[in-house]
Amino acid sequence: MSSAQLEIQLIASLVAIACAIPGTFLVLRKMAMISDAISHSILPGIVIGFFITQDLNSPLLIVLAALTGVITVVLVEQIQKTGLVKEDTAIGLVFPALFSIGVIMIAKNANDVHLDVDAVLLGELAFAPFDRLLISGIDVGPKSLWIIGTILLITVGLLFAFFKELKLSTFDAGLAASLGFSPVAIHYGLMTVSSITTVGAFDAVGAILVVALMIAPAASAYLLTTDLKKMLFLSILFGVFSAISGYWVAHWLDASIAGSITTMLGLLFLVVYLFAPSKGLIAVMYREKQQKIEVSLLTFLLHLKNHNEENERHVNHLREHINWQKIRAKTVVDLALKNNMITIDNQIVSLTEKGDDFTSQAIDYIITNEDAQIEDMKDDFFLFRG
Amino acid sequence: MSNKIAVQVDDLTVAYNYKPVLWDIDLEIPEGVLMAIVGPNGAGKSTLIKSILGILKPIAGSVSIYGKSYDKQRSLVAYVPQKGSVDWDFPTTALDVVMMGTYGSLGWIKRPGQKQKKAALEALEQVGMLPFKNRQISQLSGGQQQRIFLARALVQDASIYFMDEPFQGVDATTEIAIINILKALRKANKTVIVVHHDLQTVPEYFDWVTFLNVKKIATGPVKDIFNDDNLTKTYGINYKVSIHK
């Protein structure tokens, strides 16, 4: 591995981490689309900054772009506040307007600046190692590495300082306000960090893909954990994994690095979406199937409880009485037998004491909806897991 | 109940998009009462609480808590928002939500420690939710979620408690458990203000009541003012006609 390759992977990984942190909070605040809006509408900020400094890595450019990002959020909120349109419409109105201003500014001055729409949309990570930062003539590494490194350091610092405030205002803005933690200040703080991170990542992965780096790792992590700290950690892990594996996929396929990273993010989400232990598609389908069987079991037990007549409890007549198909009836009878809830004596099915208790408790729960009654049953049966 | 005034509201007017939802409210809530705020949907009950707590900015009027502005008296006040106002799929546990009640006393940046954790566990115990402390909040029933919210307010150890429909969507056992805790708070000379929907239980649960429908209709002891006259004024057809003019 050459040092340029190493540098590219390092930059991509730092970008992924810097995006995953604000991304986690954006996902939890249901503001994923805001990151899309910011990533596009900071373009005029970047272009103006570039015109002034003639340098894509100038700090002024980052400041101006971040400012445009915050302006985007303010505009979206103001339009939404009129009550005439909903938030998604407001976002759809604001960012294309700002983005197109940026595109026109680039086009008007395309002859004398080295900034083109392709680079803005997709970034050019492969060229990042060529732009070196020189301090009194000594090469200290690629400029983008220093920029994203600085942004990441600030983001991590803010996260550690304000983790409690971010969590509270994301979960319950009303309580945050009543306790004196201004949710508005925290909101704009998060928006500023998101904007700055977007500008930092922009150079590496471009406007479209930065959204994927913010949202996909967080969305995947959300399906896997019920702990905010773990969610942050997993988002970062997924981001870095996609950055490095994406780089090598691009290397082997001789394709765009940014495109490969995003493809890896998409694949990662797909895998998590299918196989996540409790929220994944397969787990949900399995649970629903179990619930169906357990409802059947309960129906069957209730039938036994309600009928003392032997003809109602004869194993061969059960099917007609409950109106089930053969396979389903067999599954249910087997399940009941396995759990010692029924006995079959001479073809006559009877409830055991356990089966009788279980039925009363379950019916009681369904009628009263009081959780205390079924706490000890929750581990055995899907039906009661809410 | 003492003679001290816990909460005083003067000429409070609140508007959404220039449409007043609360109009010129004057209200004095004495210390140590358990008060229900009743009124029809859209009467401004939640808005009143949120304005007192500084969550909404009124267009006119003022609020004082024991004679000083809310900003200065934050530590004396605990708030239980409507259960539906938060996302219960948020990745956190019951204990962690209760810990949030301690954030106010910590202030910015400082992290909760063992002391805060101990207080949160005690509050969970008080509402009978200790066995569920590590459960993810989406895995709790509606009644259990409401108890968690109550525990989060208890952990603040405040003098005044504001609760927005704490009985909404809870089972009968939880309702009794909650009202017993509220009555215990009143016994300890705390002031408890509850947005309430079920008129039938007002005389049984509360000793003080405020009738509200955009304007304040009446406020005072339940035994004196909880009558047909005030109910008609608050919920009655005539009144509705007059405000829509």
XYZ file of C-alpha atoms in Angstrom:
631
model
C 0.000 0.000 0.000
C 1.456 3.349 -0.993
C 1.373 6.357 1.286
C -1.145 8.045 -1.036
C -3.475 5.044 -0.681
C -3.086 5.148 3.076
C -3.831 8.870 3.116
C -6.975 8.442 1.034
C -8.301 5.769 3.387
C -7.437 7.889 6.392
C -9.256 10.914 4.954
C -12.275 8.792 4.022
C -12.406 7.283 7.513
C -12.170 10.663 9.262
C -14.917 12.021 6.985
C -17.069 9.007 7.855
C -16.590 9.542 11.597
C -17.231 13.284 11.361
C -20.469 12.590 9.441
C -21.694 9.712 11.636
C -21.779 11.823 14.813
C -24.190 14.599 13.731
C -25.911 12.037 11.459
C -26.972 9.962 14.473
C -28.784 12.941 15.978
C -30.310 13.973 12.649
C -31.775 10.477 12.233
C -33.166 10.488 15.784
C -34.650 13.947 15.233
C -36.241 12.751 11.976
C -34.287 15.425 10.131
C -32.428 13.248 7.629
C -33.654 15.356 4.727
C -32.226 18.495 6.305
C -28.738 17.078 5.730
C -29.619 16.663 2.060
C -30.763 20.272 1.936
C -27.640 21.552 3.704
C -25.266 19.552 1.514
C -26.717 21.132 -1.630
C -27.418 24.636 -0.479
C -23.940 25.300 0.918
C -22.747 25.426 -2.690
C -23.184 29.194 -3.110
C -21.250 29.666 0.150
C -18.394 27.566 -1.193
C -18.408 29.343 -4.547
C -18.365 32.827 -3.024
C -15.605 31.763 -0.647
C -13.656 30.349 -3.546
C -14.029 33.543 -5.573
C -12.675 35.542 -2.679
C -9.776 33.269 -1.680
C -9.099 31.276 -4.877
C -8.419 28.333 -2.550
C -10.766 25.347 -2.070
C -9.268 24.631 1.360
C -9.488 28.090 2.842
C -11.090 28.393 6.292
C -13.156 31.352 5.019
C -14.808 28.998 2.562
C -15.803 26.697 5.403
C -17.193 29.587 7.446
C -19.225 30.940 4.516
C -20.520 27.496 3.584
C -21.520 26.734 7.168
C -23.310 30.065 7.291
C -25.259 29.161 4.138
C -26.135 25.841 5.759
C -27.604 27.580 8.797
C -29.427 30.069 6.524
C -30.986 27.054 4.769
C -32.338 25.737 8.047
C -33.680 29.164 9.022
C -35.375 29.601 5.622
C -36.946 26.133 5.812
C -38.274 26.885 9.295
C -39.610 30.300 8.298
C -41.474 28.901 5.294
C -42.808 26.057 7.404
C -43.919 28.485 10.110
C -46.299 30.237 7.731
C -48.390 27.086 7.942
C -48.949 27.195 4.186
C -46.692 24.246 3.387
C -45.293 21.258 5.292
C -41.635 20.788 6.207
C -40.744 18.472 3.309
C -42.174 20.970 0.839
C -40.260 23.804 2.493
C -37.012 21.799 2.186
C -37.834 21.064 -1.458
C -38.286 24.775 -2.092
C -35.186 26.089 -0.360
C -32.274 23.890 -1.311
C -32.741 23.724 -5.103
C -33.009 27.518 -5.108
C -29.712 27.986 -3.244
C -28.000 25.151 -5.100
C -28.972 26.573 -8.492
C -27.570 29.954 -7.498
C -24.279 28.165 -6.852
C -24.446 26.308 -10.164
C -25.062 29.535 -12.090
C -22.171 31.248 -10.302
C -19.834 28.387 -11.257
C -21.028 28.368 -14.871
C -20.646 32.144 -15.252
C -17.038 31.981 -14.075
C -16.107 28.512 -15.323
C -13.340 29.853 -17.572
C -11.098 31.228 -14.892
C -11.702 28.977 -11.862
C -10.838 25.364 -11.176
C -14.226 24.408 -9.786
C -16.710 22.325 -11.689
C -20.115 20.889 -10.927
C -18.931 17.275 -11.219
C -16.345 17.747 -8.501
C -18.924 19.465 -6.307
C -21.492 16.724 -6.703
C -19.208 13.699 -6.472
C -15.977 14.968 -4.924
C -12.571 13.670 -5.923
C -11.000 11.715 -3.135
C -8.350 10.236 -5.410
C -6.747 13.666 -5.892
C -6.793 14.594 -2.205
C -3.211 13.425 -1.502
C -1.815 15.749 -4.201
C -2.809 18.946 -2.449
C -0.248 19.134 0.348
C -0.110 21.393 3.355
C 3.297 23.020 3.652
C 4.360 24.633 6.905
C 7.535 26.715 6.385
C 8.339 24.542 3.402
C 7.880 21.221 5.198
C 5.243 18.785 3.874
C 2.957 17.836 6.784
C 0.368 15.868 4.820
C -2.645 16.433 2.576
C -4.624 19.618 3.250
C -7.973 17.799 3.349
C -6.654 15.499 6.053
C -5.884 18.507 8.241
C -9.227 20.150 7.530
C -11.373 17.119 8.258
C -9.155 16.232 11.226
C -9.740 19.663 12.759
C -13.488 19.474 12.125
C -13.633 15.999 13.646
C -11.739 17.153 16.726
C -14.211 20.009 17.250
C -17.196 17.695 16.676
C -15.935 15.107 19.152
C -15.178 17.848 21.689
C -18.698 19.247 21.380
C -20.214 15.772 21.562
C -18.411 15.029 24.844
C -19.274 18.427 26.307
C -22.949 18.487 25.308
C -23.908 14.812 25.086
C -26.422 15.140 27.919
C -27.998 18.273 26.420
C -28.188 16.731 22.937
C -29.820 13.598 24.266
C -32.363 15.467 26.375
C -33.391 17.977 23.719
C -33.605 15.254 21.058
C -35.797 13.033 23.228
C -37.927 15.683 24.936
C -37.529 19.283 23.774
C -40.314 20.427 26.116
C -38.547 19.175 29.232
C -35.244 20.571 27.954
C -36.842 24.009 27.628
C -38.445 23.856 31.068
C -35.112 22.856 32.642
C -33.375 25.811 31.004
C -31.458 23.963 28.252
C -32.524 26.017 25.268
C -33.559 23.484 22.593
C -33.267 26.275 20.010
C -29.599 26.870 20.845
C -28.888 23.124 20.746
C -30.776 22.786 17.469
C -28.748 25.524 15.783
C -25.556 24.182 17.319
C -26.250 20.813 15.731
C -27.144 22.479 12.428
C -23.893 24.458 12.462
C -21.829 21.342 13.177
C -23.700 19.468 10.416
C -23.006 22.298 7.982
C -19.317 22.517 8.853
C -18.917 18.738 8.623
C -20.668 18.769 5.264
C -18.229 21.359 3.910
C -15.292 19.353 5.242
C -16.612 16.158 3.686
C -17.663 17.919 0.491
C -14.182 18.010 -0.936
C -13.747 14.294 -0.367
C -17.088 12.775 -1.315
C -19.179 15.573 -2.824
C -22.627 16.943 -2.075
C -24.704 13.878 -2.845
C -22.651 11.254 -1.067
C -22.123 13.218 2.114
C -25.808 12.643 2.821
C -25.288 8.890 2.614
C -22.399 9.106 5.085
C -24.546 11.038 7.535
C -27.703 8.955 7.321
C -26.916 5.347 6.335
C -24.568 4.440 9.236
C -26.955 5.967 11.773
C -30.001 4.306 10.222
C -28.234 0.925 10.299
C -27.116 1.412 13.898
C -30.652 2.419 14.905
C -31.897 -1.028 13.900
C -29.308 -2.772 16.035
C -29.296 -1.120 19.417
C -31.462 0.495 22.060
C -28.690 2.546 23.616
C -27.720 5.971 22.298
C -24.010 5.580 23.080
C -23.883 2.224 21.319
C -25.773 3.727 18.406
C -23.129 6.448 18.058
C -20.344 3.883 18.331
C -21.933 1.573 15.735
C -22.580 4.491 13.346
C -18.896 5.402 13.512
C -17.867 1.781 13.035
C -20.162 1.353 10.018
C -18.953 4.618 8.524
C -15.291 3.656 8.799
C -15.969 0.124 7.521
C -17.741 1.506 4.442
C -15.014 4.080 3.855
C -12.199 1.518 3.850
C -14.029 -1.322 2.104
C -15.411 1.189 -0.409
C -11.914 2.378 -1.178
C -10.732 -1.156 -1.996
C -13.826 -1.936 -4.053
C -13.081 1.188 -6.087
C -9.452 0.109 -6.362
C -10.338 -3.335 -7.745
C -13.091 -2.119 -10.034
C -11.163 0.989 -11.068
C -14.297 3.002 -10.232
C -15.198 6.173 -8.320
C -14.171 5.987 -4.665
C -17.121 8.051 -3.469
C -19.527 5.896 -5.472
C -18.049 2.693 -4.048
C -18.195 3.969 -0.469
C -21.860 4.825 -0.885
C -22.567 1.438 -2.452
C -20.985 -0.234 0.567
C -23.163 1.912 2.840
C -26.250 0.794 0.940
C -25.264 -2.874 1.096
C -24.496 -2.575 4.781
C -27.913 -1.103 5.479
C -29.566 -3.843 3.421
C -27.821 -6.568 5.418
C -28.749 -4.936 8.733
C -32.318 -4.328 7.585
C -32.720 -8.018 6.743
C -30.855 -9.619 9.615
C -31.072 -7.241 12.614
C -31.945 -9.453 15.606
C -35.122 -7.717 16.777
C -36.016 -4.954 14.308
C -34.849 -6.696 11.111
C -37.260 -7.864 8.426
C -36.646 -11.569 9.019
C -36.953 -11.246 12.799
C -40.211 -9.324 12.424
C -41.651 -11.890 10.023
C -40.641 -14.722 12.339
C -42.202 -12.931 15.304
C -45.447 -12.342 13.471
C -45.645 -15.998 12.551
C -45.080 -16.978 16.178
C -47.714 -14.525 17.341
C -50.201 -16.021 14.917
C -49.550 -19.500 16.260
C -49.836 -18.293 19.843
C -53.142 -16.564 19.200
C -54.334 -19.852 17.739
C -53.073 -21.665 20.806
C -54.981 -19.331 23.061
C -58.143 -19.723 20.997
C -57.779 -23.478 21.266
C -57.172 -23.423 25.024
C -60.116 -21.125 25.542
C -62.307 -23.522 23.604
C -61.253 -26.337 25.913
C -61.861 -24.198 28.965
C -65.330 -23.265 27.834
C -66.490 -26.781 26.962
C -66.817 -29.701 29.293
C -68.745 -31.872 26.802
C -66.603 -34.711 25.519
C -67.746 -34.347 21.910
C -66.357 -30.802 21.857
C -62.991 -32.054 23.112
C -62.546 -35.149 20.962
C -59.302 -34.848 19.066
C -60.938 -35.734 15.740
C -63.739 -33.229 16.143
C -61.617 -30.302 17.212
C -60.947 -29.257 13.673
C -64.613 -28.904 12.787
C -65.335 -27.082 15.999
C -62.648 -24.468 15.651
C -62.814 -24.472 11.867
C -59.103 -24.911 11.223
C -57.157 -26.740 8.583
C -55.406 -29.972 9.503
C -51.843 -28.668 9.612
C -52.666 -25.664 11.732
C -54.679 -27.766 14.157
C -51.792 -30.229 14.489
C -49.232 -27.438 15.068
C -51.361 -25.966 17.804
C -52.096 -29.275 19.533
C -48.384 -30.150 19.412
C -47.423 -26.777 20.868
C -49.929 -27.160 23.683
C -48.687 -30.674 24.418
C -45.071 -29.555 24.373
C -45.810 -26.868 26.957
C -47.743 -29.310 29.181
C -50.932 -27.325 28.774
C -53.103 -30.214 27.641
C -53.274 -33.965 28.030
C -54.827 -36.341 25.531
C -56.479 -39.299 27.128
C -58.415 -41.716 24.987
C -58.701 -39.152 22.172
C -60.231 -36.658 24.580
C -58.262 -33.447 25.080
C -58.227 -31.853 28.547
C -56.555 -28.794 29.953
C -53.864 -29.394 32.540
C -53.681 -27.176 35.601
C -50.913 -25.195 33.925
C -52.984 -24.788 30.771
C -55.957 -23.657 32.791
C -53.916 -21.058 34.689
C -52.274 -19.840 31.523
C -55.620 -19.369 29.803
C -57.154 -17.443 32.711
C -54.116 -15.204 33.001
C -53.950 -14.519 29.286
C -57.658 -13.728 29.037
C -57.395 -11.503 32.073
C -54.545 -9.647 30.421
C -56.439 -9.179 27.182
C -59.442 -7.794 29.060
C -57.673 -5.544 31.570
C -54.514 -4.801 29.575
C -52.627 -4.777 32.862
C -49.038 -5.672 32.375
C -48.230 -6.835 35.874
C -50.206 -10.043 35.326
C -48.092 -11.367 32.514
C -44.592 -10.276 33.479
C -43.513 -13.854 34.170
C -45.026 -15.102 30.899
C -43.211 -12.634 28.692
C -40.110 -14.743 28.230
C -42.035 -17.769 27.020
C -44.402 -16.171 24.589
C -44.069 -13.710 21.782
C -47.658 -12.613 22.030
C -47.031 -10.652 25.176
C -43.897 -8.895 24.193
C -45.721 -5.830 22.965
C -52.788 24.445 52.194
C -51.168 27.658 53.342
C -51.816 31.261 52.431
C -48.779 31.509 50.192
C -49.299 31.870 46.460
C -47.221 29.284 44.577
C -48.041 30.363 41.035
C -49.371 33.708 39.945
C -50.442 34.436 36.367
C -51.306 38.010 35.363
C -53.059 39.081 32.158
C -51.543 36.189 30.197
C -52.357 36.138 26.481
C -50.876 33.530 24.162
C -51.397 33.326 20.415
C -50.454 30.918 17.642
C -50.013 32.833 14.414
C -51.840 35.873 15.860
C -54.842 33.760 16.849
C -55.251 33.947 20.628
C -55.529 30.559 22.306
C -55.394 32.004 25.808
C -56.931 35.355 26.514
C -56.132 37.592 29.440
C -55.723 34.863 32.043
C -55.438 35.877 35.689
C -54.779 32.982 37.997
C -53.555 32.486 41.537
C -52.654 28.982 42.622
C -52.180 28.647 46.399
C -49.372 26.532 47.775
C -50.249 22.939 48.673
C -53.272 22.378 46.431
C -53.887 19.485 44.074
C -55.479 21.329 41.187
C -57.160 20.131 38.005
C -57.287 22.288 34.896
C -60.388 21.310 32.939
C -61.889 22.513 29.703
C -62.848 21.287 26.217
C -60.349 20.371 23.492
C -58.543 23.449 22.259
C -59.307 25.348 25.459
C -55.611 26.110 25.921
C -54.947 23.854 28.932
C -51.556 22.579 27.725
C -50.745 26.020 26.375
C -51.304 27.513 29.824
C -48.833 25.092 31.413
C -46.281 25.554 28.649
C -46.511 29.331 28.957
C -46.001 29.213 32.714
C -42.905 27.050 32.141
C -41.448 29.376 29.529
C -41.714 26.785 26.737
C -44.076 29.111 24.845
C -43.636 32.870 24.702
C -46.791 34.772 25.611
C -47.635 37.932 23.648
C -48.726 39.671 26.834
C -48.807 39.168 30.580
C -46.490 37.710 33.170
C -46.002 34.666 35.351
C -44.379 34.382 38.724
C -43.397 31.396 40.826
C -43.300 32.289 44.521
C -43.071 35.922 43.561
C -40.150 35.651 41.133
C -39.855 34.967 37.431
C -39.771 31.361 36.240
C -36.156 31.661 35.060
C -35.055 32.299 38.639
C -37.241 29.575 40.135
C -36.643 26.719 37.690
C -35.328 24.415 40.386
C -38.657 24.634 42.242
C -40.667 23.350 39.302
C -41.059 19.888 37.725
C -42.898 19.176 34.481
C -44.511 16.042 33.066
C -45.301 16.601 29.374
C -47.978 14.654 27.503
C -46.833 11.100 26.940
C -47.451 11.458 23.220
C -45.081 14.425 22.913
C -41.966 12.241 22.766
C -40.742 9.413 20.548
C -40.818 6.252 22.662
C -38.653 4.453 20.087
C -35.747 6.658 21.179
C -32.778 4.424 22.034
C -32.712 4.701 25.814
C -33.756 2.883 28.982
C -36.295 3.634 31.715
C -33.529 4.526 34.182
C -31.908 6.883 31.706
C -35.177 8.755 31.118
C -35.654 9.205 34.869
C -32.059 10.457 35.147
C -33.013 13.265 32.758
C -34.966 14.761 35.647
C -31.652 15.461 37.384
C -30.179 17.400 34.442
C -31.726 20.677 35.577
C -29.845 20.662 38.888
C -26.618 19.732 37.074
C -26.707 22.609 34.611
C -24.815 22.700 31.331
C -21.976 20.275 30.485
C -21.744 18.522 33.886
C -22.539 14.805 33.662
C -24.816 12.856 36.015
C -22.964 10.620 38.481
C -23.682 8.116 41.250
C -25.706 10.609 43.294
C -28.077 11.258 40.378
C -28.327 7.548 39.634
C -29.255 6.810 43.232
C -31.971 9.477 43.177
C -33.345 8.077 39.908
C -33.464 4.529 41.312
C -35.362 5.805 44.362
C -37.885 7.563 42.145
C -38.334 4.377 40.086
C -38.944 2.478 43.311
C -41.544 5.059 44.343
C -43.604 4.492 41.192
C -43.125 0.724 41.321
C -40.960 0.574 38.214
C -37.634 -0.529 39.682
C -37.784 -4.016 38.090
C -38.007 -2.333 34.672
C -35.074 0.053 35.067
C -33.007 -1.417 32.239
C -35.872 -1.959 29.841
C -35.882 -0.075 26.560
C -38.683 2.488 26.785
C -40.557 1.243 23.694
C -40.915 -2.110 25.467
C -43.007 -0.522 28.231
C -46.806 -0.352 28.255
C -48.586 3.018 28.167
C -49.152 2.947 31.914
C -45.528 2.077 32.590
C -44.333 4.888 30.339
C -46.480 7.334 32.270
C -45.008 6.084 35.549
C -41.516 6.642 34.135
C -42.484 10.232 33.320
C -43.840 10.680 36.833
C -40.609 9.265 38.308
C -38.632 11.718 36.175
C -40.589 14.585 37.760
C -40.256 13.142 41.289
C -36.476 12.953 40.935
C -36.418 16.734 40.525
C -37.650 17.052 44.105
C -39.538 20.221 43.219
C -42.108 22.313 45.098
C -44.520 22.659 42.184
C -45.438 19.883 39.756
C -47.086 20.513 36.396
C -48.559 17.481 34.657
C -50.123 17.359 31.218
C -52.774 14.619 31.126
C -50.957 12.044 33.248
C -53.959 9.690 33.126
C -54.193 9.530 29.355
C -54.059 5.967 28.051
C -53.193 4.326 31.372
C -54.858 1.312 32.969
C -56.956 1.574 36.128
C -54.198 0.322 38.458
C -51.727 2.881 37.160
C -54.302 5.649 37.492
C -54.801 4.798 41.152
C -51.044 4.495 41.718
C -50.466 7.910 40.132
C -53.219 9.693 42.037
C -51.923 8.220 45.311
C -48.499 9.655 44.588
C -50.033 13.045 43.740
C -52.011 13.017 46.984
C -48.820 12.171 48.887
C -47.127 15.145 47.251
C -49.943 17.430 48.364
C -49.605 16.053 51.894
C -45.957 17.104 51.796
C -47.226 20.635 51.018
C -46.233 20.452 47.350
C -48.407 22.142 44.761
C -49.627 19.867 41.963
C -51.281 21.180 38.808
C -52.814 18.624 36.452
C -54.415 19.019 33.034
C -57.329 16.635 33.374
C -59.966 15.241 31.038
C -62.223 13.014 33.085
C -64.738 15.333 34.779
C -66.240 12.490 36.809
C -63.099 11.979 38.860
C -62.459 15.670 39.626
C -64.209 15.717 43.050
C -62.555 12.452 44.075
C -58.983 13.298 43.000
C -58.618 17.056 43.407
C -59.269 19.768 45.987
C -58.833 22.740 43.651
C -60.026 23.292 40.086
C -59.648 25.788 37.255
C -62.190 25.934 34.445
C -60.602 27.103 31.243
C -61.849 27.787 27.752
C -59.549 30.323 26.081
C -60.568 32.592 28.961
C -60.530 31.599 32.586
C -64.070 30.688 33.637
C -63.521 30.031 37.326
C -60.907 28.899 39.821
C -61.182 27.797 43.424
C -61.914 24.906 45.790
C -63.675 21.954 44.138
C -66.374 21.882 46.816
C -67.309 25.518 46.127
C -67.081 25.901 42.372
C -67.324 22.453 40.768
C -70.992 22.839 39.754
C -73.311 22.695 36.757
C -73.184 26.417 36.301
C -69.418 26.504 35.723
C -69.496 23.288 33.692
C -72.080 24.802 31.365
C -70.102 28.006 31.114
C -66.995 26.020 30.158
C -68.397 23.284 27.956
C -71.840 24.690 27.122
C -73.154 25.437 23.641
C -73.848 29.106 24.284
C -70.292 29.771 25.284
C -68.897 28.074 22.181
C -71.081 30.193 19.936
C -69.926 33.393 21.526
C -66.193 32.703 21.079
C -66.467 31.760 17.439
C -68.100 35.017 16.478
